[in-house]
Amino acid sequence: MFSAKLKPHGGIRPYSHKSLTRDIAIRPLAAPRQLIVPLRQHTGPAAVPVVAPGAILSAGQLIAEARERMSAPVHAALAGVVTDVVSGDQGYIKIKVNAPADQPLAPRLAAPDGLDDVHAMLSLIEQAGIVGMGGAMFPAADKIRMSLRYPIETLIVNGGECEPYLTTDDRLMREQAEFIIGGIRYLQAITHARQVYIGIEDNKTEAIARLDELCRQERNIEVVILPSLYPIGSAKQMIEAVTGRQIPQNRRSTEMGVLVQNVGTCIAIFHAIRFGKPVTHRVITVSGRAVEHPGNLLVPIGTPIKEIIGQCGGLKSQPARIVLGGPMMGRAVEDLATPINKGTSGLLLLNGDELPQTRPSACLRCGRCLDACPMSLAPQAMFAELKNDGFAKARQQGLNACLLCGSCAYVCPAALPLTQFFDWGQQQLRLIKHQEDKLSRTRQNSARRQERLAREAAEKAAALAAKPARRARRNAPPTEDTPC
Ligand code: SF4
Ligand code: SF4
């Protein structure tokens, strides 16, 4: 065990609110009556349903297949009957749950015959539908396969749960440390990473002690104590703190020989390879001052948030905001039928006192946002450009590297909506790129067509030019040389 090599630049120390749930053990949610399972719980295109309304399901059964790369299959968490299927990116499969106590289980996942160990393990990770459980939702098998293009020296297991309120990873490290080590061993076998570090913030003392105890029996797995700083859980900050190396803005960490995986992802990998189990449940923190009994719950994926609130004793007061994820990077929701997906780490029911007061004024040019930005960007300059639709200049200033972490907005005394602008700006850049690509394809097609037409015209002209000569030769009177 050792302390971080250096404090990554930028970052903030928001009030953690973790005392609401950090000492509450994970408990399973009682089976809900209905699941609404989203088809897109990963970065790529939506999975394709393989069941129809009326289908009777076993727990763990495949209900939607991955479509292509960056997509991940989806499984039923509980036994039941399919009541509705809607395809597409916003699609879902509704399941009326039954037999929660003694439900039939789908067969365990199995790797196809003939694969070597590494590909068999990757196949199981892929079949299990594992995505980054820290919230990124990048399909784990794709991420590992991409990392194999480079020699991976270092595996960093991310126990940096820096968002306020969330204690999911803290509880997993305290209660399921053996599974994390099991997942790490499989990842080592796949990537041949020589050194493994488990990065944990210094406010998680029990988690540090538990994992350090297990790591003493391991040859090359070490715990690294990190400063409690937001957003130390983002991959680039984690790498900087653990290894002392900065990953340049336009490079991937795997290109530099480092693979980062979240602790929850390691547990899912362990269960997929060891027991052939797909991802059907996840642990979430339910917290905030508006909920009666905050806690950490093991929740079937697809459970509507209304059901979870009900099983946490209901509401103490009407929440001013409901957030899926953490308060810094989470998503505000209004519809209580919204389901939990594989990337949901928290459900926050916040009352008015827990929200920042937002009455924006003009920028004071105080420079606090510059100090807070973990990516060394100039938030106030990007904001000024975006206000005037200066997308190209904002891009030059590094808008695409922005993590949308909200650190700049958190420290801004003028309460400027910096993160919302950067989020919108990144969407506009994606749109502009899409239009530029389309225009460039149209131009290329048009140029190719012009070339083809010009070539055909030249060939035609050449053929026409050759015709009179041939005709003249045919019509010419025979000479002595003309063969009979
Ligand atoms: S939201 Fe973007 S600009 Fe603001 S601190 Fe985070 S990375 Fe920097
Ligand atoms: S923190 Fe806010 S007020 Fe200060 S320079 Fe940045 S944008 Fe302006």
Coordinates of N, CA and C and ligand atoms in Angstrom, one line a residue, residues 373-375 377 379 382 402-408 422, ligand 1:
C373 N -10.5 23.2 -13.0 CA -10.7 22.3 -14.1 C -9.6 21.2 -14.1
P374 N -10.0 19.9 -14.0 CA -9.0 18.9 -14.0 C -8.3 18.6 -15.4
M375 N -8.9 19.2 -16.5 CA -8.4 19.0 -17.8 C -7.6 20.2 -18.3
L377 N -8.5 23.2 -18.8 CA -9.2 24.0 -19.9 C -9.4 25.4 -19.3
P379 N -12.5 27.3 -18.8 CA -14.0 27.3 -18.9 C -14.6 28.7 -19.2
M382 N -14.2 29.3 -23.0 CA -15.1 28.5 -23.8 C -16.5 28.9 -23.7
C402 N -13.5 18.3 -22.5 CA -14.3 18.6 -21.3 C -15.0 17.3 -20.8
L403 N -14.8 17.0 -19.5 CA -15.4 15.8 -18.9 C -16.9 16.0 -18.5
L404 N -17.3 17.3 -18.6 CA -18.7 17.6 -18.1 C -18.7 17.3 -16.6
C405 N -17.6 17.5 -15.9 CA -17.6 17.1 -14.5 C -18.3 18.1 -13.6
G406 N -18.4 19.3 -14.1 CA -19.1 20.3 -13.3 C -18.3 21.0 -12.2
S407 N -17.0 20.7 -12.2 CA -16.1 21.4 -11.1 C -16.1 22.9 -11.3
C408 N -16.0 23.3 -12.6 CA -16.0 24.8 -12.8 C -17.3 25.5 -12.4
F422 N -21.4 23.5 -21.9 CA -20.4 22.7 -22.5 C -21.0 21.4 -23.1
Ligands
SF4_1 S1 -16.9 20.7 -16.8 FE1 -15.3 20.7 -18.3 S2 -14.4 22.7 -18.3 FE2 -15.6 22.5 -16.4 S3 -14.1 21.7 -14.9 FE3 -15.0 19.9 -15.8 S4 -13.6 19.4 -17.5 FE4 -13.2 21.5 -16.9

